Amino acid sequence: MNIVTLLPFIVLIGAMFLMTRSAKNKQRQAQQMRNDMQPGSGVRTIGGMYATVKEVHDDTVLLEVAPGVHAIYAKNSVGAVLSDAEYNHIVHGIDPDDEDATDTPVVPDDASSLTESVDADGDSADKAVALEKTDTLEKADTVEKTDEAAEKTEAAEKTDAVEKADEADVKKIDLGKDDTVAAATSEDDKRDGGTDAK
């Protein structure tokens, strides 16, 4: 046999070997990533859900999908382990490049911190924000009331126009005879001594 005839088979076998080798490498890396998961790290499941790892077991992992909501998943269902910056950017919307990221208020898990007293500086700032919100709400309510009054007026005008049109239609009922012809016919019948037949 000639080497030229064997060349396509050699290339095909080499391509299959490289494809299986790269697939095995990807599987090995994914398994290593799943074994390196630690509690507290953010993950993305193969279904596209983002969650935080709470516990890691042999074949399963306990994920917190929402504050206080836990679910058990198979380790194979974890698609990627995310860095803290990437997880916070996707889930919480915190930009790691943003300098004001530390100034953004954190929403507490419970309402106990919302009832604590605020110092004088924070209190005055909160009052200013509350006043701005109140002014904005009052303006919005005024605009809404004006719009509602205009809509009611338009509806009343339309109703009046429809009623007037209905009255005009009632007055002009045509029974198939002209008024002058009907009057002349009734007078002729009366002269001849005939009766009105309907």
mmCIF file of N, CA and C in Angstrom, residues 5 11 19 31 39 54 60 62 72 75 78 82 84 87-88 91 120-122 126 132 137 154 176 195-196:
data_model
loop_
_atom_site.group_PDB
_atom_site.id
_atom_site.type_symbol
_atom_site.label_atom_id
_atom_site.label_comp_id
_atom_site.label_asym_id
_atom_site.label_seq_id
_atom_site.Cartn_x
_atom_site.Cartn_y
_atom_site.Cartn_z
ATOM 1 N N THR A 5 -2.486 6.776 0.240
ATOM 2 C CA THR A 5 -3.811 6.215 0.496
ATOM 3 C C THR A 5 -4.080 6.089 1.993
ATOM 4 N N VAL A 11 -4.857 11.006 9.447
ATOM 5 C CA VAL A 11 -5.353 12.329 9.867
ATOM 6 C C VAL A 11 -6.647 12.181 10.658
ATOM 7 N N MET A 19 -9.494 15.289 19.850
ATOM 8 C CA MET A 19 -10.812 15.679 20.352
ATOM 9 C C MET A 19 -11.131 14.983 21.668
ATOM 10 N N GLN A 31 -14.176 18.635 37.148
ATOM 11 C CA GLN A 31 -14.192 17.838 38.382
ATOM 12 C C GLN A 31 -13.314 18.489 39.448
ATOM 13 N N PRO A 39 -17.457 26.478 51.118
ATOM 14 C CA PRO A 39 -18.649 27.204 51.580
ATOM 15 C C PRO A 39 -18.411 28.714 51.513
ATOM 16 N N LYS A 54 -23.290 26.620 50.709
ATOM 17 C CA LYS A 54 -23.355 26.573 52.171
ATOM 18 C C LYS A 54 -22.612 25.353 52.721
ATOM 19 N N THR A 60 -23.138 15.715 46.784
ATOM 20 C CA THR A 60 -24.123 16.803 46.755
ATOM 21 C C THR A 60 -23.514 18.082 47.310
ATOM 22 N N LEU A 62 -25.049 21.870 49.174
ATOM 23 C CA LEU A 62 -26.180 22.638 49.678
ATOM 24 C C LEU A 62 -25.983 24.088 49.240
ATOM 25 N N ILE A 72 -30.670 21.372 47.879
ATOM 26 C CA ILE A 72 -29.595 20.399 47.698
ATOM 27 C C ILE A 72 -29.486 20.079 46.214
ATOM 28 N N LYS A 75 -23.403 17.586 42.731
ATOM 29 C CA LYS A 75 -22.190 18.334 42.417
ATOM 30 C C LYS A 75 -22.040 18.545 40.914
ATOM 31 N N VAL A 78 -23.294 21.851 39.151
ATOM 32 C CA VAL A 78 -22.592 23.130 39.262
ATOM 33 C C VAL A 78 -21.813 23.340 37.967
ATOM 34 N N LEU A 82 -17.647 30.940 40.649
ATOM 35 C CA LEU A 82 -17.349 32.321 40.284
ATOM 36 C C LEU A 82 -16.483 32.991 41.347
ATOM 37 N N ASP A 84 -15.475 36.167 43.783
ATOM 38 C CA ASP A 84 -16.364 37.014 44.583
ATOM 39 C C ASP A 84 -16.779 38.268 43.815
ATOM 40 N N TYR A 87 -19.334 37.311 41.089
ATOM 41 C CA TYR A 87 -20.612 36.938 41.696
ATOM 42 C C TYR A 87 -21.359 38.178 42.187
ATOM 43 N N ASN A 88 -20.661 39.081 42.886
ATOM 44 C CA ASN A 88 -21.301 40.300 43.390
ATOM 45 C C ASN A 88 -21.767 41.199 42.251
ATOM 46 N N VAL A 91 -24.996 39.162 40.710
ATOM 47 C CA VAL A 91 -26.142 38.981 41.597
ATOM 48 C C VAL A 91 -26.582 40.283 42.261
ATOM 49 N N ALA A 120 -27.713 62.513 64.527
ATOM 50 C CA ALA A 120 -28.265 63.785 64.075
ATOM 51 C C ALA A 120 -27.923 64.066 62.614
ATOM 52 N N ASP A 121 -26.712 63.787 62.180
ATOM 53 C CA ASP A 121 -26.322 64.068 60.799
ATOM 54 C C ASP A 121 -27.116 63.199 59.837
ATOM 55 N N GLY A 122 -27.195 61.947 60.120
ATOM 56 C CA GLY A 122 -27.937 61.030 59.261
ATOM 57 C C GLY A 122 -29.419 61.347 59.278
ATOM 58 N N ASP A 126 -31.715 62.184 56.118
ATOM 59 C CA ASP A 126 -32.894 61.362 55.854
ATOM 60 C C ASP A 126 -34.144 62.222 55.718
ATOM 61 N N GLU A 132 -37.990 65.493 49.834
ATOM 62 C CA GLU A 132 -37.931 65.450 48.377
ATOM 63 C C GLU A 132 -38.897 64.399 47.836
ATOM 64 N N LEU A 137 -44.045 62.976 45.285
ATOM 65 C CA LEU A 137 -45.296 62.226 45.341
ATOM 66 C C LEU A 137 -46.506 63.157 45.239
ATOM 67 N N GLU A 154 -64.312 64.652 29.565
ATOM 68 C CA GLU A 154 -64.429 64.147 28.202
ATOM 69 C C GLU A 154 -65.499 63.060 28.113
ATOM 70 N N GLY A 176 -91.844 55.019 6.423
ATOM 71 C CA GLY A 176 -91.924 54.634 5.022
ATOM 72 C C GLY A 176 -92.810 55.544 4.205
ATOM 73 N N THR A 195 -112.197 55.115 6.774
ATOM 74 C CA THR A 195 -111.581 55.053 8.085
ATOM 75 C C THR A 195 -110.084 54.965 7.930
ATOM 76 N N ASP A 196 -109.419 55.402 8.951
ATOM 77 C CA ASP A 196 -107.948 55.301 8.942
ATOM 78 C C ASP A 196 -107.554 53.868 9.223
#
